[in-house]
């Protein structure tokens, strides 16, 4: 036991300082969430009856879910549209999605008053509740992502039968992921349709669910670019900018549709005054200008196909725009004039920082110990699921991979 | 939660005539007593005026709001009893993921604290800001006016309505609406010409008559449509979209894979042909 512990300690000592910092942040976040359970939500957060939802819902749920949309979007592009050369991008995106959704569950449980009763959602169905739908979808999709994530795990440990099964299920899973994601990404927008006289007209319109879905798709693809660029820059992985160029061709069109729908809704489907709150107007313009129009313009240029830096910059802008949009809808736009303004407490912030750090940390660790980048099509025999008798060739291949890993 | 089977003409309804309210706050006290709610620290002029406690909370389900105004050069008070509106089609019941809220056939909208998971969506959704949270607890639940369901079920009137000496009438909704209209007609100079709650949020089981214009008293102008219809207009597409997305993507993938297979077969055939011609030449 002590020997095992020593091995683990030595392993950790060898890590980069950045990873150690992430570990510390995760630790602080875990402590902060413990404090929440001991002393209660009222004392540890700045939530109150005026602001029942704060940072944990706005970021950990409403923003984190579209940020984890990379897994299903790249799944559609690579598997359903069968653009096989994009295969190397799929696995890292699935890991990101798996971590993202697992942490959404953590954030949601922290925010619930009665987390131990979470299972009640499965016992008492309320089909009229957007929250019911989202929780069912998040549970289902986290399961799907876990199964998809088992893929590199099975490869790592050489579990042949599960691996063959998972490969057979790759395409059905990609389609199922898209079905479930479409529902809950859009339903997160439906949440705010009930806030008829609360959410400001700049954001409130009946097409909110459609906008949430579209923005999740182009942000999901941008996240794939963002993550692949960073992984290339800081983790010494091969440069995928050629593959990313394919994505840069798809993203701006979805953004264009999104922008048209947004402007249409703004022009014809809103009922209140639009320009009565200067701060909200500024936030709206920042979201649309810097977060949608600017990156869309960048994606439409020819230069972005080859320019790595520009890809990263455009993707970062898209992510900024999405985060601002979700905060505008779920927090800023809900504040009524004359109300005290909500700002998260230290505990709330530490927990959210811990959750973000946990995402980075677990991604780096998983990338370190599991084959998530070596998944290039030339190294993988895709015919295996169709020919179960070919297990001999597969076995030697898995063995080879293990040796390469060791 | 579906409320289609409820006859809203018969649901018990409060008619609160604020012009008859003397501001005695007997309703507040009766509510605290019947529901065994803790007292709160109060301060004079802590909120917008004389009203105390400063806001409804987990300990205060109803309270009288005071509004100073001038009439013929004299200072006057207007009062407004704040409480759960017991909507005909309540937003809280529709958004609750576990269906903890229910509109009863008797009238009150009731809350089942055994089901609640504490997500606070009801607080977000309620247009009147009624559900309150037990912020003091580590594992909080929601608290709100029960409409004294246990009393109403047994043929009694709610505690506040029983205690009120002047302003609250309680009875079937159709009768209360008729009564309110009668009063408006009989003394038009006494009343602002509107019944708050008749159509607000699709109709509620609390109706108000006022002398002041509604917004001056602090009544929020809210939509006349039942709030659940706003989310349902999107949610009703869910099964269709689920199957539609699945079907479309399955078709696309079948087509794309077929294209790939055909291309591969053609390549193989071409290769085989090249092989055979090579063999002939040799």
XYZ file of C-alpha atoms in Angstrom:
688
model
C 0.000 0.000 0.000
C 2.705 2.441 0.993
C 4.683 1.392 -2.039
C 1.719 2.193 -4.277
C 1.281 5.522 -2.526
C 4.958 6.278 -3.054
C 4.668 5.524 -6.744
C 1.689 7.880 -6.980
C 3.540 10.601 -5.064
C 6.599 10.266 -7.284
C 4.394 10.423 -10.341
C 2.772 13.631 -9.090
C 6.139 15.172 -8.275
C 7.064 14.780 -11.898
C 4.130 16.875 -13.112
C 4.406 20.322 -14.552
C 3.790 23.150 -12.086
C 0.660 24.141 -14.005
C -0.910 20.771 -13.245
C 0.025 21.124 -9.584
C -1.651 24.529 -9.531
C -4.775 22.965 -11.041
C -4.705 20.287 -8.331
C -4.548 22.965 -5.639
C -7.484 24.844 -7.213
C -9.536 21.649 -7.407
C -8.741 20.983 -3.764
C -9.832 24.476 -2.733
C -13.011 24.091 -4.781
C -13.775 20.770 -3.082
C -13.280 22.346 0.347
C -15.507 25.278 -0.620
C -18.296 22.916 -1.687
C -17.946 21.104 1.623
C -18.462 24.433 3.380
C -21.667 24.909 1.348
C -23.075 21.632 2.665
C -22.161 22.363 6.281
C -23.337 25.941 6.529
C -26.049 26.075 3.858
C -26.664 27.975 0.661
C -27.800 31.196 2.310
C -24.612 31.811 4.271
C -22.088 30.668 1.700
C -23.596 32.176 -1.438
C -24.947 35.578 -2.362
C -28.177 33.985 -3.525
C -31.435 35.235 -2.053
C -35.129 35.333 -2.844
C -34.533 38.000 -5.506
C -31.717 36.031 -7.152
C -32.563 32.356 -6.658
C -30.143 31.411 -9.436
C -26.572 32.674 -9.492
C -23.143 31.795 -10.807
C -23.584 28.043 -10.350
C -26.594 27.872 -12.633
C -25.420 30.568 -15.045
C -21.949 29.135 -15.537
C -21.813 25.561 -14.268
C -25.019 24.550 -16.026
C -26.343 27.028 -18.593
C -22.879 27.904 -19.987
C -21.017 24.657 -19.366
C -23.501 22.542 -21.308
C -23.034 24.357 -24.657
C -19.282 24.535 -23.987
C -19.323 20.730 -23.830
C -21.162 20.483 -27.152
C -17.963 19.681 -29.055
C -18.491 15.951 -28.570
C -21.825 15.717 -30.337
C -21.087 18.245 -33.095
C -17.802 16.679 -34.153
C -19.508 13.293 -33.825
C -22.069 14.357 -36.432
C -19.465 15.799 -38.757
C -16.986 12.920 -38.528
C -19.287 9.909 -38.178
C -22.674 10.837 -39.604
C -21.401 12.932 -42.505
C -18.595 10.410 -42.638
C -15.693 12.836 -43.041
C -13.271 10.240 -41.834
C -10.166 12.389 -41.900
C -11.588 14.323 -38.918
C -11.384 11.182 -36.802
C -8.357 12.434 -34.784
C -10.485 15.307 -33.462
C -13.282 13.081 -32.175
C -11.702 11.436 -29.178
C -10.348 14.567 -27.460
C -13.764 16.169 -28.002
C -15.472 13.182 -26.387
C -13.152 13.413 -23.397
C -13.948 17.135 -23.116
C -17.662 16.423 -23.375
C -17.504 13.584 -20.862
C -15.663 15.780 -18.360
C -17.915 18.742 -19.102
C -21.117 16.821 -18.473
C -19.785 15.055 -15.401
C -18.897 18.447 -13.948
C -22.297 19.863 -14.923
C -23.767 17.090 -12.782
C -21.434 18.048 -9.927
C -22.357 21.736 -10.237
C -26.063 20.925 -10.391
C -25.898 18.739 -7.299
C -24.107 21.490 -5.386
C -26.772 23.986 -6.352
C -29.737 21.779 -5.468
C -31.195 22.292 -2.018
C -31.850 18.566 -1.677
C -29.206 16.833 -3.829
C -29.858 13.514 -2.101
C -33.342 13.571 -3.682
C -32.070 14.174 -7.214
C -33.390 10.734 -8.121
C -36.938 12.079 -7.643
C -36.694 13.396 -11.202
C -36.896 9.775 -12.324
C -39.715 8.954 -9.918
C -42.096 11.850 -10.528
C -42.197 12.868 -14.159
C -43.427 16.312 -15.077
C -43.442 16.468 -18.863
C -44.323 20.158 -18.806
C -41.109 21.081 -17.034
C -38.079 22.149 -19.080
C -35.969 21.293 -16.036
C -37.309 17.732 -16.101
C -36.348 17.386 -19.730
C -32.866 18.812 -19.230
C -32.140 16.596 -16.242
C -33.301 13.482 -18.084
C -31.207 14.436 -21.121
C -28.135 15.292 -19.065
C -28.371 11.942 -17.272
C -28.842 10.064 -20.538
C -26.128 11.940 -22.367
C -23.623 11.617 -19.528
C -24.206 7.861 -19.775
C -23.645 7.904 -23.539
C -20.495 9.984 -23.122
C -19.222 7.623 -20.437
C -19.699 4.705 -22.813
C -17.966 6.607 -25.599
C -15.171 7.469 -23.214
C -14.796 3.752 -22.388
C -13.400 3.422 -25.891
C -9.884 4.700 -25.088
C -10.108 3.029 -21.668
C -10.829 -0.351 -23.236
C -8.035 0.220 -25.720
C -5.635 1.126 -22.957
C -6.307 -2.030 -20.969
C -6.834 -4.257 -23.976
C -10.450 -5.236 -23.264
C -11.255 -6.705 -26.654
C -14.891 -7.588 -26.422
C -16.084 -4.205 -25.088
C -13.872 -2.508 -27.633
C -15.446 -4.364 -30.528
C -18.894 -3.652 -29.134
C -18.110 0.036 -28.700
C -16.771 0.303 -32.234
C -19.968 -1.213 -33.572
C -21.937 1.299 -31.572
C -19.867 4.317 -32.609
C -22.275 5.557 -35.256
C -25.514 4.842 -33.334
C -24.001 6.632 -30.365
C -23.088 9.649 -32.487
C -26.697 9.855 -33.715
C -28.134 9.299 -30.233
C -25.803 11.994 -28.855
C -27.066 14.446 -31.467
C -30.705 13.599 -30.681
C -30.291 14.066 -26.935
C -28.118 17.159 -27.310
C -30.573 18.853 -29.659
C -33.238 18.462 -27.010
C -31.427 19.711 -23.967
C -29.317 22.395 -25.630
C -32.507 23.991 -26.919
C -34.478 23.340 -23.755
C -31.932 25.331 -21.764
C -33.343 28.230 -23.774
C -36.904 27.133 -22.990
C -36.034 27.616 -19.295
C -36.152 31.343 -19.807
C -39.364 31.424 -21.838
C -41.220 31.266 -18.522
C -39.540 34.526 -17.433
C -41.972 36.480 -19.596
C -41.931 39.786 -17.769
C -38.501 39.309 -16.211
C -35.990 38.695 -19.005
C -35.242 41.836 -21.001
C -36.660 42.018 -24.533
C -33.176 42.103 -26.058
C -33.047 38.392 -25.288
C -36.617 37.307 -24.606
C -38.330 35.940 -27.679
C -40.062 32.680 -28.506
C -37.137 31.548 -30.686
C -34.733 31.445 -27.734
C -34.547 27.602 -27.757
C -33.598 27.569 -31.442
C -30.916 30.195 -30.808
C -29.528 28.206 -27.889
C -29.306 25.108 -30.073
C -27.610 26.825 -33.015
C -25.131 28.652 -30.800
C -24.312 25.370 -29.056
C -23.475 23.797 -32.433
C -21.101 26.477 -33.674
C -19.572 26.879 -30.233
C -19.102 23.117 -29.952
C -17.120 23.123 -33.192
C -15.170 26.194 -32.050
C -14.333 24.413 -28.812
C -12.840 21.601 -30.882
C -10.633 24.163 -32.653
C -9.770 25.862 -29.375
C -8.825 22.635 -27.675
C -6.867 21.182 -30.608
C -4.887 24.434 -30.920
C -4.032 24.502 -27.219
C -3.160 20.826 -27.156
C -0.819 21.405 -30.097
C 0.703 24.454 -28.437
C 1.164 23.181 -24.898
C 0.984 19.380 -24.974
C 3.221 18.727 -27.929
C 0.547 17.029 -30.014
C 0.598 17.121 -33.813
C -0.645 20.226 -35.598
C -4.201 19.572 -36.792
C -4.797 22.956 -38.381
C -5.403 21.287 -41.748
C -8.270 19.295 -40.262
C -9.491 22.338 -38.389
C -9.692 24.163 -41.712
C -12.602 21.840 -42.572
C -14.403 23.006 -39.458
C -13.729 26.676 -40.247
C -15.688 26.132 -43.453
C -18.735 24.863 -41.562
C -18.861 27.220 -38.557
C -19.522 30.620 -40.214
C -22.611 29.337 -42.055
C -24.213 28.155 -38.837
C -23.269 31.469 -37.252
C -24.874 33.259 -40.182
C -28.145 31.376 -39.721
C -27.977 32.106 -35.996
C -27.439 35.809 -36.613
C -30.329 35.994 -39.097
C -32.689 34.269 -36.662
C -31.538 36.514 -33.849
C -32.098 39.674 -35.872
C -35.436 38.416 -37.168
C -36.597 37.665 -33.620
C -35.374 41.051 -32.465
C -37.206 42.847 -35.234
C -40.507 40.992 -35.258
C -40.989 38.862 -32.165
C -40.168 41.130 -29.228
C -42.776 43.028 -27.278
C -40.996 45.323 -24.814
C -38.738 48.328 -25.291
C -35.272 47.364 -26.562
C -33.118 50.389 -25.888
C -34.213 51.477 -22.409
C -31.291 50.021 -20.448
C -27.882 51.295 -21.660
C -25.843 48.682 -19.749
C -27.873 45.801 -21.142
C -27.646 47.298 -24.618
C -23.847 47.483 -24.293
C -23.726 43.851 -23.160
C -25.937 42.849 -26.065
C -23.790 44.703 -28.593
C -20.605 43.193 -27.128
C -22.130 39.720 -27.423
C -23.257 40.203 -31.013
C -20.342 42.309 -32.241
C -17.302 40.720 -30.626
C -18.828 37.308 -30.078
C -20.684 36.636 -33.331
C -20.096 39.109 -36.180
C -16.331 39.529 -35.723
C -15.456 35.810 -35.505
C -17.911 35.061 -38.316
C -16.046 37.533 -40.495
C -12.759 35.907 -39.523
C -14.069 32.439 -40.364
C -15.209 33.654 -43.777
C -11.696 34.814 -44.764
C -9.517 32.525 -46.811
C -6.539 33.117 -44.584
C -8.042 31.193 -41.665
C -7.643 27.868 -43.501
C -3.893 28.006 -42.957
C -3.402 30.515 -40.143
C -3.230 28.639 -36.844
C -3.234 31.770 -34.703
C -6.261 33.179 -36.445
C -8.159 29.909 -35.941
C -7.468 30.038 -32.231
C -8.398 33.714 -31.993
C -11.683 33.303 -33.862
C -12.615 30.250 -31.793
C -11.829 32.113 -28.576
C -14.067 34.990 -29.656
C -16.923 32.596 -30.358
C -16.504 31.099 -26.895
C -16.433 34.566 -25.352
C -19.624 35.451 -27.198
C -21.370 32.310 -26.034
C -20.385 32.770 -22.390
C -21.551 36.386 -22.497
C -24.804 35.375 -24.195
C -25.626 32.748 -21.571
C -24.836 35.166 -18.742
C -26.891 37.878 -20.433
C -29.884 35.576 -20.656
C -29.606 33.852 -17.298
C -28.254 36.667 -15.137
C -27.757 40.210 -16.448
C -30.933 40.392 -18.534
C -32.984 39.142 -15.589
C -31.984 41.972 -13.275
C -34.791 44.461 -12.863
C -34.062 48.177 -12.706
C -33.573 49.346 -9.138
C -32.725 45.895 -7.804
C -29.558 45.209 -5.868
C -27.055 43.715 -8.277
C -25.986 40.139 -7.679
C -22.293 39.313 -7.533
C -21.106 35.806 -6.640
C -19.645 35.230 -3.181
C -16.073 34.012 -2.658
C -17.266 30.463 -1.968
C -19.366 30.426 -5.127
C -16.426 31.699 -7.173
C -13.956 29.228 -5.640
C -16.277 26.325 -6.437
C -16.684 27.422 -10.050
C -12.937 28.007 -10.437
C -12.400 24.545 -8.946
C -14.791 23.039 -11.480
C -12.981 24.708 -14.392
C -9.620 23.623 -12.950
C -10.933 20.076 -12.543
C -11.856 20.056 -16.225
C -8.371 21.116 -17.301
C -6.684 18.821 -14.796
C -8.620 15.693 -15.682
C -8.233 16.379 -19.388
C -4.457 16.611 -19.068
C -4.296 13.512 -16.875
C -6.539 11.475 -19.155
C -4.481 12.582 -22.139
C -1.385 11.473 -20.252
C -2.563 7.978 -19.399
C -5.036 7.058 -22.127
C -4.697 6.861 -25.894
C -6.829 9.820 -26.876
C -4.521 11.456 -29.391
C -3.103 8.343 -31.072
C -6.483 7.647 -32.579
C -5.512 8.337 -36.173
C -7.447 6.469 -38.819
C -4.304 5.049 -40.401
C -3.498 3.332 -37.090
C -6.975 1.917 -36.545
C -8.627 -0.983 -38.253
C -12.223 0.130 -38.758
C -13.274 -3.118 -40.373
C -13.071 -5.046 -37.119
C -16.665 -4.600 -35.937
C -17.910 -5.988 -39.227
C -15.747 -9.081 -39.023
C -15.775 -10.615 -35.612
C -13.535 -13.505 -36.712
C -10.677 -11.108 -37.213
C -9.902 -10.985 -33.532
C -6.350 -12.349 -34.043
C -5.192 -9.346 -36.046
C -6.927 -7.021 -33.625
C -5.275 -8.597 -30.620
C -1.801 -8.059 -31.973
C -2.713 -4.487 -32.791
C -3.969 -3.749 -29.300
C -0.840 -5.345 -27.882
C 1.236 -3.154 -30.126
C -0.568 -0.084 -28.879
C -0.028 -1.072 -25.294
C 3.657 -1.562 -25.891
C 3.888 1.819 -27.551
C 2.124 3.345 -24.550
C 4.434 1.631 -22.029
C -49.286 19.624 -14.307
C -52.493 19.528 -16.201
C -55.301 21.502 -14.688
C -57.855 20.945 -17.415
C -60.191 18.904 -15.223
C -60.661 21.742 -12.723
C -63.758 23.914 -12.952
C -62.412 27.417 -12.377
C -65.860 28.799 -11.682
C -65.912 26.736 -8.516
C -62.341 27.092 -7.250
C -62.336 28.990 -3.955
C -61.111 32.512 -4.508
C -60.083 35.480 -2.355
C -61.685 38.796 -3.223
C -59.520 41.420 -1.529
C -61.081 44.882 -1.561
C -58.127 47.091 -0.643
C -60.420 50.119 -0.298
C -61.961 48.374 2.712
C -58.636 47.330 4.261
C -57.851 49.158 7.490
C -54.281 47.908 7.696
C -54.828 46.083 10.987
C -52.637 43.177 9.875
C -54.871 40.628 11.549
C -54.337 38.477 8.443
C -50.575 38.569 8.941
C -50.892 37.440 12.541
C -53.466 34.744 11.750
C -51.217 33.400 8.998
C -48.221 33.190 11.336
C -50.311 31.437 13.964
C -52.025 28.905 11.731
C -48.827 27.989 9.875
C -46.717 28.185 13.057
C -44.182 30.481 11.415
C -41.320 32.067 13.314
C -41.363 35.767 14.079
C -38.923 37.990 12.228
C -36.870 40.929 13.357
C -38.692 44.030 12.286
C -37.517 47.623 11.909
C -39.557 50.702 11.391
C -39.074 52.106 7.888
C -36.819 49.182 6.992
C -38.271 48.779 3.557
C -40.474 51.005 1.470
C -42.433 52.410 4.416
C -44.428 51.195 7.388
C -44.732 47.616 6.193
C -43.114 44.912 8.245
C -41.420 42.480 7.824
C -39.537 44.135 4.944
C -40.448 41.354 2.502
C -42.239 38.029 2.264
C -39.895 35.232 3.283
C -39.663 31.640 4.436
C -41.284 32.853 7.696
C -43.819 35.281 6.228
C -46.369 34.027 3.690
C -48.457 37.174 3.617
C -48.054 40.781 4.657
C -49.745 44.129 4.277
C -47.893 46.654 2.152
C -48.407 50.335 2.989
C -48.528 53.046 0.392
C -48.601 56.749 1.369
C -50.302 59.127 -0.974
C -51.900 62.559 -0.923
C -55.593 63.086 -1.410
C -57.096 66.591 -1.300
C -53.954 67.796 0.494
C -54.335 65.099 3.144
C -51.907 62.248 3.737
C -53.616 58.945 3.131
C -52.649 55.279 3.288
C -53.435 52.579 0.811
C -52.922 48.934 1.757
C -52.231 45.913 -0.342
C -52.164 42.359 0.976
C -49.334 40.446 -0.604
C -49.743 36.657 -0.874
C -49.660 33.695 -3.249
C -52.070 34.367 -6.106
C -53.022 30.676 -6.502
C -53.041 30.895 -10.326
C -55.470 28.790 -12.324
C -52.565 27.524 -14.410
C -49.552 28.082 -12.159
C -46.063 28.630 -13.567
C -44.508 26.976 -10.499
C -46.418 23.746 -11.132
C -45.447 23.644 -14.797
C -41.701 24.207 -14.344
C -41.162 21.962 -11.321
C -39.186 18.921 -12.582
C -40.724 16.639 -9.948
C -44.239 18.075 -9.985
C -44.087 19.250 -6.371
C -46.728 21.946 -7.011
C -50.358 21.221 -7.791
C -53.446 23.325 -8.385
C -56.180 21.704 -6.349
C -59.821 21.535 -7.423
C -60.644 23.448 -4.230
C -58.493 26.401 -5.336
C -55.193 26.566 -3.431
C -51.919 25.796 -5.211
C -50.160 23.424 -2.863
C -46.557 22.283 -2.499
C -45.345 18.797 -1.623
C -42.105 19.176 0.314
C -41.447 15.408 0.132
C -40.842 15.626 -3.623
C -38.944 18.919 -3.867
C -35.287 18.662 -4.911
C -34.604 22.342 -4.227
C -33.805 23.571 -7.762
C -35.594 26.920 -7.256
C -37.060 26.982 -10.772
C -40.436 27.818 -9.186
C -38.906 30.985 -7.745
C -37.552 31.936 -11.165
C -40.832 31.224 -12.871
C -43.369 32.809 -10.520
C -44.415 36.159 -11.995
C -45.424 37.402 -8.530
C -42.238 36.382 -6.711
C -44.107 34.223 -4.225
C -42.117 31.029 -3.501
C -39.387 31.686 -0.946
C -36.433 29.544 0.057
C -35.117 28.382 3.417
C -31.793 30.132 2.942
C -30.863 29.511 6.559
C -30.731 25.728 6.109
C -28.038 23.445 4.679
C -30.717 21.418 2.867
C -33.388 24.010 2.119
C -36.928 23.596 0.852
C -39.377 26.058 -0.669
C -41.974 27.852 1.451
C -45.102 29.624 0.336
C -48.714 30.388 1.216
C -50.659 27.123 1.292
C -54.012 28.796 0.736
C -54.768 27.001 4.037
C -55.537 23.878 2.020
C -56.038 21.750 5.123
C -58.734 24.181 6.354
C -60.369 24.636 2.960
C -60.556 20.883 2.411
C -62.498 20.617 5.662
C -64.984 23.298 4.741
C -63.343 26.185 6.600
C -62.066 29.476 5.226
C -58.341 30.301 5.173
C -56.908 31.778 8.372
C -56.347 35.243 6.897
C -59.842 35.441 5.427
C -61.336 34.343 8.749
C -59.367 36.950 10.682
C -60.043 39.853 8.328
C -62.792 42.108 9.691
C -63.488 44.054 6.491
C -61.706 43.439 3.231
C -61.494 39.734 2.327
C -64.383 37.758 0.869
C -63.883 34.082 0.087
C -65.961 31.876 -2.183
C -66.319 30.255 -5.606
C -64.420 32.193 -8.274
C -67.412 32.935 -10.501
C -69.270 34.449 -7.556
C -66.276 36.502 -6.467
C -65.794 37.891 -9.990
C -69.496 38.749 -10.130
C -69.289 40.443 -6.727
C -66.227 42.462 -7.780
C -67.937 43.600 -10.976
C -71.011 44.569 -9.005
C -68.927 46.755 -6.684
C -67.109 48.396 -9.590
C -70.436 49.226 -11.200
C -72.105 50.442 -8.021
C -69.333 52.827 -6.932
C -67.192 53.752 -9.910
C -65.701 56.745 -8.048
C -64.413 54.457 -5.303
C -62.520 52.021 -7.527
C -59.820 51.935 -10.152
C -61.672 50.233 -13.018
C -59.892 46.888 -13.025
C -59.977 43.551 -11.218
C -56.370 42.469 -10.714
C -56.202 38.706 -10.999
C -59.253 38.245 -13.204
C -57.097 37.747 -16.272
C -53.540 38.176 -14.990
C -51.406 35.084 -15.663
C -54.504 33.502 -17.182
C -56.616 34.128 -14.081
C -55.847 33.645 -10.405
C -57.655 32.615 -7.237
C -56.903 35.992 -5.657
C -58.760 39.062 -6.973
C -57.974 42.626 -5.981
C -60.026 45.806 -6.086
C -58.160 49.063 -5.530
C -58.729 52.765 -5.381
C -55.253 53.666 -6.663
C -54.034 52.832 -10.147
C -52.552 49.330 -9.905
C -48.961 50.204 -10.759
C -48.872 52.975 -8.137
C -49.737 50.424 -5.466
C -46.991 48.088 -6.589
C -49.025 45.564 -8.607
C -46.826 44.276 -11.412
C -48.287 44.524 -14.893
C -48.066 40.943 -16.100
C -49.137 38.942 -19.098
C -52.746 37.789 -19.461
C -51.671 34.476 -20.948
C -51.153 31.490 -18.626
C -47.384 31.311 -18.169
C -47.024 27.555 -18.765
C -48.199 28.125 -22.346
C -44.995 30.075 -23.037
C -42.743 27.103 -22.366
C -45.186 24.536 -23.710
C -45.170 26.181 -27.144
C -41.530 25.055 -27.376
C -41.694 21.841 -25.335
C -44.535 20.348 -27.351
C -42.115 19.889 -30.264
C -39.760 17.737 -28.200
C -40.847 14.225 -29.317
C -41.042 15.300 -32.956
C -37.638 16.954 -32.902
C -36.091 13.990 -31.112
C -37.302 11.532 -33.733
C -36.794 13.988 -36.577
C -33.150 14.592 -35.744
C -32.571 10.869 -35.283
C -34.257 9.973 -38.551
C -32.552 12.681 -40.577
C -29.099 11.870 -39.264
C -29.651 8.133 -39.808
C -30.594 8.800 -43.423
C -27.635 11.110 -43.946
C -25.223 8.609 -42.457
C -26.680 5.743 -44.500
C -26.279 7.830 -47.649
C -22.757 8.984 -46.804
C -21.597 5.485 -45.903
C -23.134 4.100 -49.072
C -21.284 6.653 -51.150
C -18.082 5.624 -49.453
C -18.737 1.923 -49.992
C -19.522 2.380 -53.668
C -16.377 4.409 -54.163
C -14.317 1.710 -52.492
C -15.890 -1.050 -54.567
C -15.184 0.880 -57.737
C -11.606 1.352 -56.734
C -11.285 -2.373 -56.024
C -12.851 -3.239 -59.345
C -10.505 -0.856 -61.125
C -7.569 -2.362 -59.301
C -8.688 -5.892 -60.161
C -9.110 -4.888 -63.766
C -5.671 -3.349 -63.846
C -4.289 -6.564 -62.362
C -5.958 -8.783 -64.906
C -4.904 -6.666 -67.876
C -1.381 -6.698 -66.514
C -1.566 -10.514 -66.339
C -2.745 -10.746 -69.981
C 0.041 -8.509 -71.180
C 2.604 -10.712 -69.515
